[in-house]
C-alpha cells in the first residue's frame, strides 16, 4: 500500500476491529492509512460473528482456523469497493516469522542426554500429577526446539497434539502423524535447503502455508466472490530470499529483520516493530460466554457422539476447564470442535439450515 499509493491515489484498504480486545490493531491500520492516504474501510466484529460460520461451512471444507471469520467479513466488505485484493500471506514463512528460525539461529542445538529424556517424559506423562497437568505442552516443545533442534521439537509437538485428540475423539489418528509429515518433507527435500533453518522455513511453506493458510484465504475470499493475490508468493522473490545469508534475514535478534527494515522506510517504526497480534478474534473470551453455551447445546444433541466422532462428556470437561482456568490454551481445540459440530449439521448430514 505504501508504494502503490504513490502511483494510484485513494487505494482502498479493508480491515477489521474488535473493540475492547487487546489484539485490536485498528489504531495502527488507521495511522498507516492516514500516512499513505488510503481509503480505509472497517468491519466491527464481536462474538455474534459466529453466525457466519454455518453459511461458510455449508460451502467449504471444515477449517479449524477462527481467523476465517474476520477474513470472510472483511472480504464481504471489500467487494463493495474492489474486485481483487492484495494480502500479506507468505511474509512470515519466507522471511522467518513466528520466532522459531530466530531462536534456532541464536541458540542452536545443544544436545543434552540428561535433559532430553526429561522433556519427553513431561510431555508424554503430564497427567500423572498436579504439577505435570499444569505444564503447557507447546511451551515445552518450543523449549525442546531451542535446545535439541527439529527432530525432538516435532516429536513433542506430535505428542501434545495426539494427547488432545485422544481426549476428545472416539477414534483419534495414530500417534506420530505430525512427526511423520515433517520427516517425509525432511527426507525427500533435503536438497532444497542449505541448513536446519532452511528446513524450518521450507516446512512452514509446505505444511501450514500451503495446507492451511492459503486454503483459508481462498475459502474466505472466494466465498464472497473476491479474488486475492499475495505479492510475497512471487517465485522470484522466494528464490532470491532463499539465497540470502541467515544473518541478513534475521539479524540475530529480530525475526523478519529484512522485511521490517524495508517496511520501516515507509511506515512508523513503532508500528513495524510492535509485537505481532495477528488477524484474530478473541475466541478465548467468547468460549467463556456465548460460544460456550452454543457448543454445549450442540453437544447435548449428541450428533457428533452418535456419529462416533467426539466424546461428549470429555469435550464438556474441556469446556469447563477453559472457563475455570484462564491460563490454559484451549480455545483453539474448542473452536475446532465447534466447527465439526456445525459442519456435521449443515454439510454432512444436512439436518439443519445455516440460518
Short mmCIF file of C-alpha atoms in Angstrom, two decimals:
data_model
loop_
_atom_site.label_atom_id
_atom_site.label_comp_id
_atom_site.label_asym_id
_atom_site.label_seq_id
_atom_site.Cartn_x
_atom_site.Cartn_y
_atom_site.Cartn_z
CA UNK A 1 0.00 0.00 0.00
CA UNK A 2 2.82 2.42 0.83
CA UNK A 3 4.47 2.02 -2.57
CA UNK A 4 1.31 1.51 -4.61
CA UNK A 5 -0.27 4.66 -3.19
CA UNK A 6 2.45 6.72 -4.88
CA UNK A 7 1.13 5.62 -8.26
CA UNK A 8 -2.57 5.13 -7.52
CA UNK A 9 -4.06 7.60 -5.02
CA UNK A 10 -7.03 6.66 -2.84
CA UNK A 11 -6.37 2.94 -2.80
CA UNK A 12 -8.98 1.16 -0.69
CA UNK A 13 -7.81 -0.85 2.31
CA UNK A 14 -10.15 -3.00 4.41
CA UNK A 15 -9.54 -4.28 7.93
CA UNK A 16 -11.47 -5.38 10.97
CA UNK A 17 -11.70 -4.19 14.53
CA UNK A 18 -12.74 -5.88 17.76
CA UNK A 19 -13.39 -3.04 20.21
CA UNK A 20 -12.07 -3.76 23.69
CA UNK A 21 -9.81 -6.60 22.59
CA UNK A 22 -6.11 -6.44 23.46
CA UNK A 23 -5.41 -7.77 19.96
CA UNK A 24 -7.19 -4.98 18.14
CA UNK A 25 -4.77 -3.32 15.71
CA UNK A 26 -7.21 -0.87 14.17
CA UNK A 27 -5.34 2.17 15.51
CA UNK A 28 -2.20 1.02 13.68
CA UNK A 29 -4.15 0.44 10.48
CA UNK A 30 -5.65 3.93 10.79
CA UNK A 31 -2.23 5.56 11.24
CA UNK A 32 -0.81 3.81 8.19
CA UNK A 33 -3.90 4.57 6.11
CA UNK A 34 -3.72 8.26 7.03
CA UNK A 35 0.01 8.40 6.27
CA UNK A 36 -0.40 6.96 2.77
CA UNK A 37 -3.81 8.46 2.04
CA UNK A 38 -5.55 5.11 1.81
CA UNK A 39 -9.33 4.90 1.92
CA UNK A 40 -9.68 2.69 5.00
CA UNK A 41 -12.88 0.69 5.42
CA UNK A 42 -13.54 -1.15 8.66
CA UNK A 43 -15.67 -4.06 9.81
CA UNK A 44 -16.52 -4.19 13.52
CA UNK A 45 -16.79 -7.70 14.96
CA UNK A 46 -17.93 -9.26 18.21
CA UNK A 47 -18.99 -12.73 19.43
CA UNK A 48 -22.02 -12.65 17.12
CA UNK A 49 -19.71 -13.18 14.14
CA UNK A 50 -20.09 -16.93 14.74
CA UNK A 51 -23.43 -16.63 12.95
CA UNK A 52 -21.49 -16.54 9.68
CA UNK A 53 -19.84 -19.90 10.31
CA UNK A 54 -22.76 -22.18 9.26
CA UNK A 55 -23.03 -20.39 5.91
CA UNK A 56 -19.29 -20.79 5.31
CA UNK A 57 -19.21 -24.45 6.32
CA UNK A 58 -22.14 -25.27 4.07
CA UNK A 59 -19.95 -24.30 1.09
CA UNK A 60 -16.35 -25.12 2.08
CA UNK A 61 -14.37 -27.90 3.72
CA UNK A 62 -14.29 -27.73 7.53
CA UNK A 63 -11.39 -25.48 8.54
CA UNK A 64 -10.44 -25.04 12.20
CA UNK A 65 -8.91 -21.59 11.93
CA UNK A 66 -11.01 -18.90 13.61
CA UNK A 67 -9.43 -16.14 11.51
CA UNK A 68 -11.61 -17.43 8.67
CA UNK A 69 -14.46 -15.47 10.25
CA UNK A 70 -12.87 -11.98 10.17
CA UNK A 71 -11.45 -12.83 6.75
CA UNK A 72 -14.93 -13.55 5.41
CA UNK A 73 -16.41 -10.36 6.87
CA UNK A 74 -13.53 -8.27 5.53
CA UNK A 75 -13.84 -9.90 2.11
CA UNK A 76 -17.57 -9.21 2.02
CA UNK A 77 -16.94 -5.56 2.87
CA UNK A 78 -14.20 -5.30 0.27
CA UNK A 79 -16.45 -6.41 -2.58
CA UNK A 80 -18.31 -3.11 -2.24
CA UNK A 81 -15.17 -1.32 -3.47
CA UNK A 82 -12.78 -3.73 -5.24
CA UNK A 83 -12.69 -6.96 -7.23
CA UNK A 84 -9.11 -8.04 -6.40
CA UNK A 85 -7.39 -7.72 -3.03
CA UNK A 86 -3.71 -7.94 -2.10
CA UNK A 87 -2.87 -9.93 1.05
CA UNK A 88 0.27 -10.45 3.11
CA UNK A 89 0.24 -14.24 3.09
CA UNK A 90 3.68 -15.82 2.95
CA UNK A 91 5.54 -12.99 4.65
CA UNK A 92 6.16 -14.94 7.86
CA UNK A 93 7.09 -18.21 6.17
CA UNK A 94 9.51 -16.63 3.69
CA UNK A 95 11.13 -14.01 5.93
CA UNK A 96 11.27 -16.09 9.12
CA UNK A 97 8.34 -15.09 11.28
CA UNK A 98 6.77 -16.86 14.26
CA UNK A 99 10.07 -16.76 16.17
CA UNK A 100 11.27 -20.32 15.54
CA UNK A 101 14.04 -19.71 12.98
CA UNK A 102 15.43 -16.85 15.04
CA UNK A 103 15.54 -18.89 18.26
CA UNK A 104 17.23 -21.74 16.44
CA UNK A 105 19.80 -19.36 14.97
CA UNK A 106 20.54 -17.81 18.37
CA UNK A 107 20.74 -20.99 20.45
CA UNK A 108 21.40 -23.81 18.03
CA UNK A 109 21.22 -27.45 19.00
CA UNK A 110 22.82 -28.19 22.35
CA UNK A 111 22.23 -31.90 22.75
CA UNK A 112 21.86 -32.95 26.38
CA UNK A 113 21.38 -36.66 27.08
CA UNK A 114 20.17 -35.98 30.61
CA UNK A 115 17.58 -33.27 29.91
CA UNK A 116 16.24 -34.63 26.62
CA UNK A 117 14.55 -37.72 28.18
CA UNK A 118 13.03 -35.43 30.83
CA UNK A 119 11.34 -33.31 28.15
CA UNK A 120 9.89 -36.44 26.59
CA UNK A 121 8.72 -37.75 29.96
CA UNK A 122 6.97 -34.49 30.89
CA UNK A 123 5.11 -34.36 27.58
CA UNK A 124 4.07 -37.99 27.49
CA UNK A 125 3.12 -38.21 31.18
CA UNK A 126 1.91 -34.73 32.02
CA UNK A 127 -1.34 -36.10 33.52
CA UNK A 128 0.49 -38.04 36.24
CA UNK A 129 0.13 -35.38 38.91
CA UNK A 130 -0.95 -31.81 39.57
CA UNK A 131 2.47 -30.49 38.57
CA UNK A 132 2.66 -32.02 35.13
CA UNK A 133 -1.02 -31.27 34.49
CA UNK A 134 -0.27 -27.59 34.61
CA UNK A 135 2.53 -27.77 32.09
CA UNK A 136 1.81 -26.33 28.68
CA UNK A 137 2.79 -28.94 26.07
CA UNK A 138 3.53 -26.49 23.26
CA UNK A 139 5.73 -24.36 25.52
CA UNK A 140 7.73 -27.45 26.40
CA UNK A 141 8.07 -28.47 22.79
CA UNK A 142 9.30 -24.98 21.87
CA UNK A 143 11.93 -25.18 24.61
CA UNK A 144 12.99 -28.55 23.28
CA UNK A 145 13.33 -26.95 19.87
CA UNK A 146 15.64 -24.28 21.29
CA UNK A 147 17.81 -26.93 22.89
CA UNK A 148 17.69 -30.05 20.74
CA UNK A 149 16.54 -29.00 17.29
CA UNK A 150 13.98 -30.14 14.77
CA UNK A 151 13.52 -33.83 15.48
CA UNK A 152 12.62 -33.56 19.16
CA UNK A 153 10.54 -30.44 18.52
CA UNK A 154 8.24 -32.24 16.11
CA UNK A 155 8.18 -35.38 18.26
CA UNK A 156 6.95 -33.45 21.28
CA UNK A 157 4.56 -31.32 19.26
CA UNK A 158 3.08 -34.52 17.87
CA UNK A 159 2.71 -35.93 21.40
CA UNK A 160 0.86 -32.83 22.57
CA UNK A 161 -1.49 -32.84 19.58
CA UNK A 162 -2.19 -36.56 19.87
CA UNK A 163 -2.94 -36.24 23.59
CA UNK A 164 -5.59 -33.60 22.86
CA UNK A 165 -7.15 -35.67 20.10
CA UNK A 166 -7.09 -38.75 22.31
CA UNK A 167 -9.06 -36.85 24.97
CA UNK A 168 -11.78 -35.58 22.63
CA UNK A 169 -12.12 -38.09 19.80
CA UNK A 170 -13.55 -41.59 19.89
CA UNK A 171 -11.12 -42.76 17.19
CA UNK A 172 -8.06 -40.45 17.17
CA UNK A 173 -5.41 -40.76 14.42
CA UNK A 174 -2.32 -42.80 15.11
CA UNK A 175 0.38 -41.17 17.16
CA UNK A 176 3.24 -39.86 15.04
CA UNK A 177 1.09 -38.21 12.38
CA UNK A 178 2.65 -34.74 12.63
CA UNK A 179 6.19 -36.03 13.05
CA UNK A 180 5.79 -38.36 10.07
CA UNK A 181 4.62 -35.49 7.86
CA UNK A 182 7.69 -33.49 8.80
CA UNK A 183 10.04 -36.44 8.31
CA UNK A 184 8.62 -37.11 4.84
CA UNK A 185 9.27 -33.48 3.90
CA UNK A 186 12.68 -33.55 5.54
CA UNK A 187 13.91 -36.74 3.87
CA UNK A 188 12.52 -36.05 0.41
CA UNK A 189 13.52 -32.38 0.21
CA UNK A 190 16.91 -32.10 1.92
CA UNK A 191 18.47 -30.86 -1.29
CA UNK A 192 16.11 -27.86 -1.32
CA UNK A 193 17.53 -26.06 1.71
CA UNK A 194 21.02 -25.32 2.92
CA UNK A 195 20.69 -25.86 6.70
CA UNK A 196 18.25 -26.54 9.55
CA UNK A 197 16.86 -23.02 9.40
CA UNK A 198 16.12 -23.57 5.75
CA UNK A 199 14.37 -26.78 6.76
CA UNK A 200 12.19 -24.87 9.22
CA UNK A 201 11.21 -22.31 6.60
CA UNK A 202 10.58 -24.98 3.97
CA UNK A 203 8.44 -26.99 6.38
CA UNK A 204 6.35 -23.90 7.16
CA UNK A 205 5.77 -23.24 3.47
CA UNK A 206 4.92 -26.85 2.65
CA UNK A 207 2.74 -27.57 5.68
CA UNK A 208 0.99 -24.59 7.24
CA UNK A 209 1.14 -22.05 4.42
CA UNK A 210 0.01 -24.30 1.60
CA UNK A 211 -2.03 -26.72 3.70
CA UNK A 212 -3.85 -24.27 5.96
CA UNK A 213 -3.37 -20.55 5.43
CA UNK A 214 -3.82 -20.38 1.67
CA UNK A 215 -6.81 -22.70 1.87
CA UNK A 216 -8.32 -20.35 4.44
CA UNK A 217 -7.69 -17.25 2.36
CA UNK A 218 -9.02 -18.84 -0.80
CA UNK A 219 -12.11 -20.10 1.04
CA UNK A 220 -12.89 -16.81 2.76
CA UNK A 221 -12.36 -14.59 -0.27
CA UNK A 222 -13.93 -16.76 -2.97
CA UNK A 223 -16.98 -17.42 -0.78
CA UNK A 224 -17.57 -13.68 -1.11
CA UNK A 225 -16.59 -13.56 -4.83
CA UNK A 226 -13.38 -11.67 -4.12
CA UNK A 227 -10.10 -12.51 -5.86
CA UNK A 228 -6.97 -12.40 -3.69
CA UNK A 229 -3.30 -12.10 -4.62
CA UNK A 230 -0.23 -12.26 -2.38
CA UNK A 231 2.88 -10.45 -3.68
CA UNK A 232 5.02 -12.39 -1.19
CA UNK A 233 4.29 -15.60 -3.10
CA UNK A 234 6.16 -14.43 -6.19
CA UNK A 235 8.54 -17.29 -7.03
CA UNK A 236 11.29 -14.84 -7.98
CA UNK A 237 11.06 -13.22 -4.53
CA UNK A 238 11.09 -16.60 -2.76
CA UNK A 239 14.05 -17.79 -4.83
CA UNK A 240 16.00 -14.62 -4.06
CA UNK A 241 15.34 -14.59 -0.30
CA UNK A 242 16.28 -18.26 -0.04
CA UNK A 243 19.80 -17.37 -1.24
CA UNK A 244 20.40 -14.73 1.43
CA UNK A 245 22.56 -15.46 4.50
CA UNK A 246 20.57 -16.07 7.68
CA UNK A 247 22.10 -13.06 9.46
CA UNK A 248 20.58 -10.75 6.84
CA UNK A 249 17.10 -12.23 7.12
CA UNK A 250 17.08 -12.44 10.94
CA UNK A 251 19.98 -10.24 12.11
CA UNK A 252 20.49 -12.41 15.22
CA UNK A 253 17.96 -10.52 17.34
CA UNK A 254 14.94 -9.64 15.18
CA UNK A 255 12.72 -12.04 13.29
CA UNK A 256 11.74 -10.85 9.82
CA UNK A 257 14.55 -8.32 10.17
CA UNK A 258 14.92 -7.74 6.44
CA UNK A 259 11.26 -7.15 5.64
CA UNK A 260 10.84 -4.99 8.74
CA UNK A 261 13.85 -2.92 7.72
CA UNK A 262 12.21 -2.28 4.36
CA UNK A 263 8.80 -1.60 5.89
CA UNK A 264 10.31 0.95 8.29
CA UNK A 265 11.31 3.09 5.31
CA UNK A 266 7.65 3.79 4.63
CA UNK A 267 5.87 3.30 7.97
CA UNK A 268 6.36 4.39 11.60
CA UNK A 269 8.95 2.23 13.34
CA UNK A 270 6.80 1.88 16.47
CA UNK A 271 4.22 0.09 14.33
CA UNK A 272 6.64 -2.00 12.27
CA UNK A 273 8.48 -3.29 15.33
CA UNK A 274 5.44 -3.66 17.60
CA UNK A 275 4.57 -7.13 18.84
CA UNK A 276 2.53 -9.01 16.28
CA UNK A 277 -1.06 -9.69 17.32
CA UNK A 278 -2.35 -11.47 14.26
CA UNK A 279 -5.55 -11.26 12.27
CA UNK A 280 -7.63 -12.84 15.01
CA UNK A 281 -10.69 -12.56 17.19
CA UNK A 282 -10.64 -13.21 20.98
CA UNK A 283 -12.08 -16.73 20.90
CA UNK A 284 -10.74 -17.47 24.37
CA UNK A 285 -13.16 -14.92 25.79
CA UNK A 286 -16.04 -15.99 23.57
CA UNK A 287 -15.74 -19.58 24.80
CA UNK A 288 -16.29 -18.38 28.35
CA UNK A 289 -19.59 -16.77 27.39
CA UNK A 290 -21.91 -17.14 24.40
CA UNK A 291 -19.85 -19.65 22.43
CA UNK A 292 -19.63 -21.94 25.46
CA UNK A 293 -23.42 -22.05 25.66
CA UNK A 294 -23.70 -22.70 21.93
CA UNK A 295 -21.17 -25.54 21.97
CA UNK A 296 -22.83 -27.15 25.00
CA UNK A 297 -26.20 -27.11 23.21
CA UNK A 298 -24.64 -28.87 20.23
CA UNK A 299 -23.01 -31.47 22.46
CA UNK A 300 -26.29 -32.14 24.25
CA UNK A 301 -27.91 -33.00 20.93
CA UNK A 302 -25.42 -35.89 20.67
CA UNK A 303 -24.92 -35.78 16.90
CA UNK A 304 -21.12 -35.96 16.98
CA UNK A 305 -21.10 -38.66 19.64
CA UNK A 306 -23.69 -40.81 17.84
CA UNK A 307 -21.60 -40.44 14.67
CA UNK A 308 -18.63 -41.95 16.52
CA UNK A 309 -16.53 -38.79 16.29
CA UNK A 310 -16.38 -36.95 19.63
CA UNK A 311 -16.59 -37.91 23.29
CA UNK A 312 -19.42 -35.76 24.60
CA UNK A 313 -18.51 -35.70 28.30
CA UNK A 314 -14.79 -35.25 27.62
CA UNK A 315 -15.46 -32.16 25.48
CA UNK A 316 -17.77 -30.75 28.14
CA UNK A 317 -14.99 -31.21 30.68
CA UNK A 318 -12.57 -29.45 28.35
CA UNK A 319 -15.02 -26.56 28.04
CA UNK A 320 -15.37 -26.37 31.82
CA UNK A 321 -11.59 -26.33 32.28
CA UNK A 322 -11.30 -23.48 29.80
CA UNK A 323 -13.86 -21.42 31.69
CA UNK A 324 -12.22 -22.04 35.06
CA UNK A 325 -8.53 -21.72 34.16
CA UNK A 326 -7.60 -18.72 32.03
CA UNK A 327 -4.01 -19.90 31.77
CA UNK A 328 -4.99 -22.96 29.73
CA UNK A 329 -4.84 -22.56 25.97
CA UNK A 330 -7.96 -24.45 24.99
CA UNK A 331 -9.82 -22.05 22.71
CA UNK A 332 -8.22 -23.46 19.54
CA UNK A 333 -9.30 -27.08 20.10
CA UNK A 334 -12.70 -25.86 21.27
CA UNK A 335 -13.10 -23.88 18.07
CA UNK A 336 -12.14 -26.96 16.04
CA UNK A 337 -14.84 -28.92 17.86
CA UNK A 338 -17.39 -26.16 17.20
CA UNK A 339 -16.51 -26.32 13.50
CA UNK A 340 -17.06 -30.09 13.48
CA UNK A 341 -20.42 -29.74 15.22
CA UNK A 342 -21.69 -27.11 12.78
CA UNK A 343 -20.26 -28.84 9.69
CA UNK A 344 -21.98 -32.11 10.58
CA UNK A 345 -25.32 -30.33 10.71
CA UNK A 346 -25.18 -28.07 7.66
CA UNK A 347 -22.95 -30.02 5.26
CA UNK A 348 -22.51 -33.68 6.17
CA UNK A 349 -25.88 -34.83 7.49
CA UNK A 350 -27.69 -31.73 6.20
CA UNK A 351 -30.09 -31.82 9.16
CA UNK A 352 -30.00 -28.06 9.71
CA UNK A 353 -30.22 -24.94 7.60
CA UNK A 354 -27.42 -22.39 8.14
CA UNK A 355 -29.96 -19.91 9.48
#
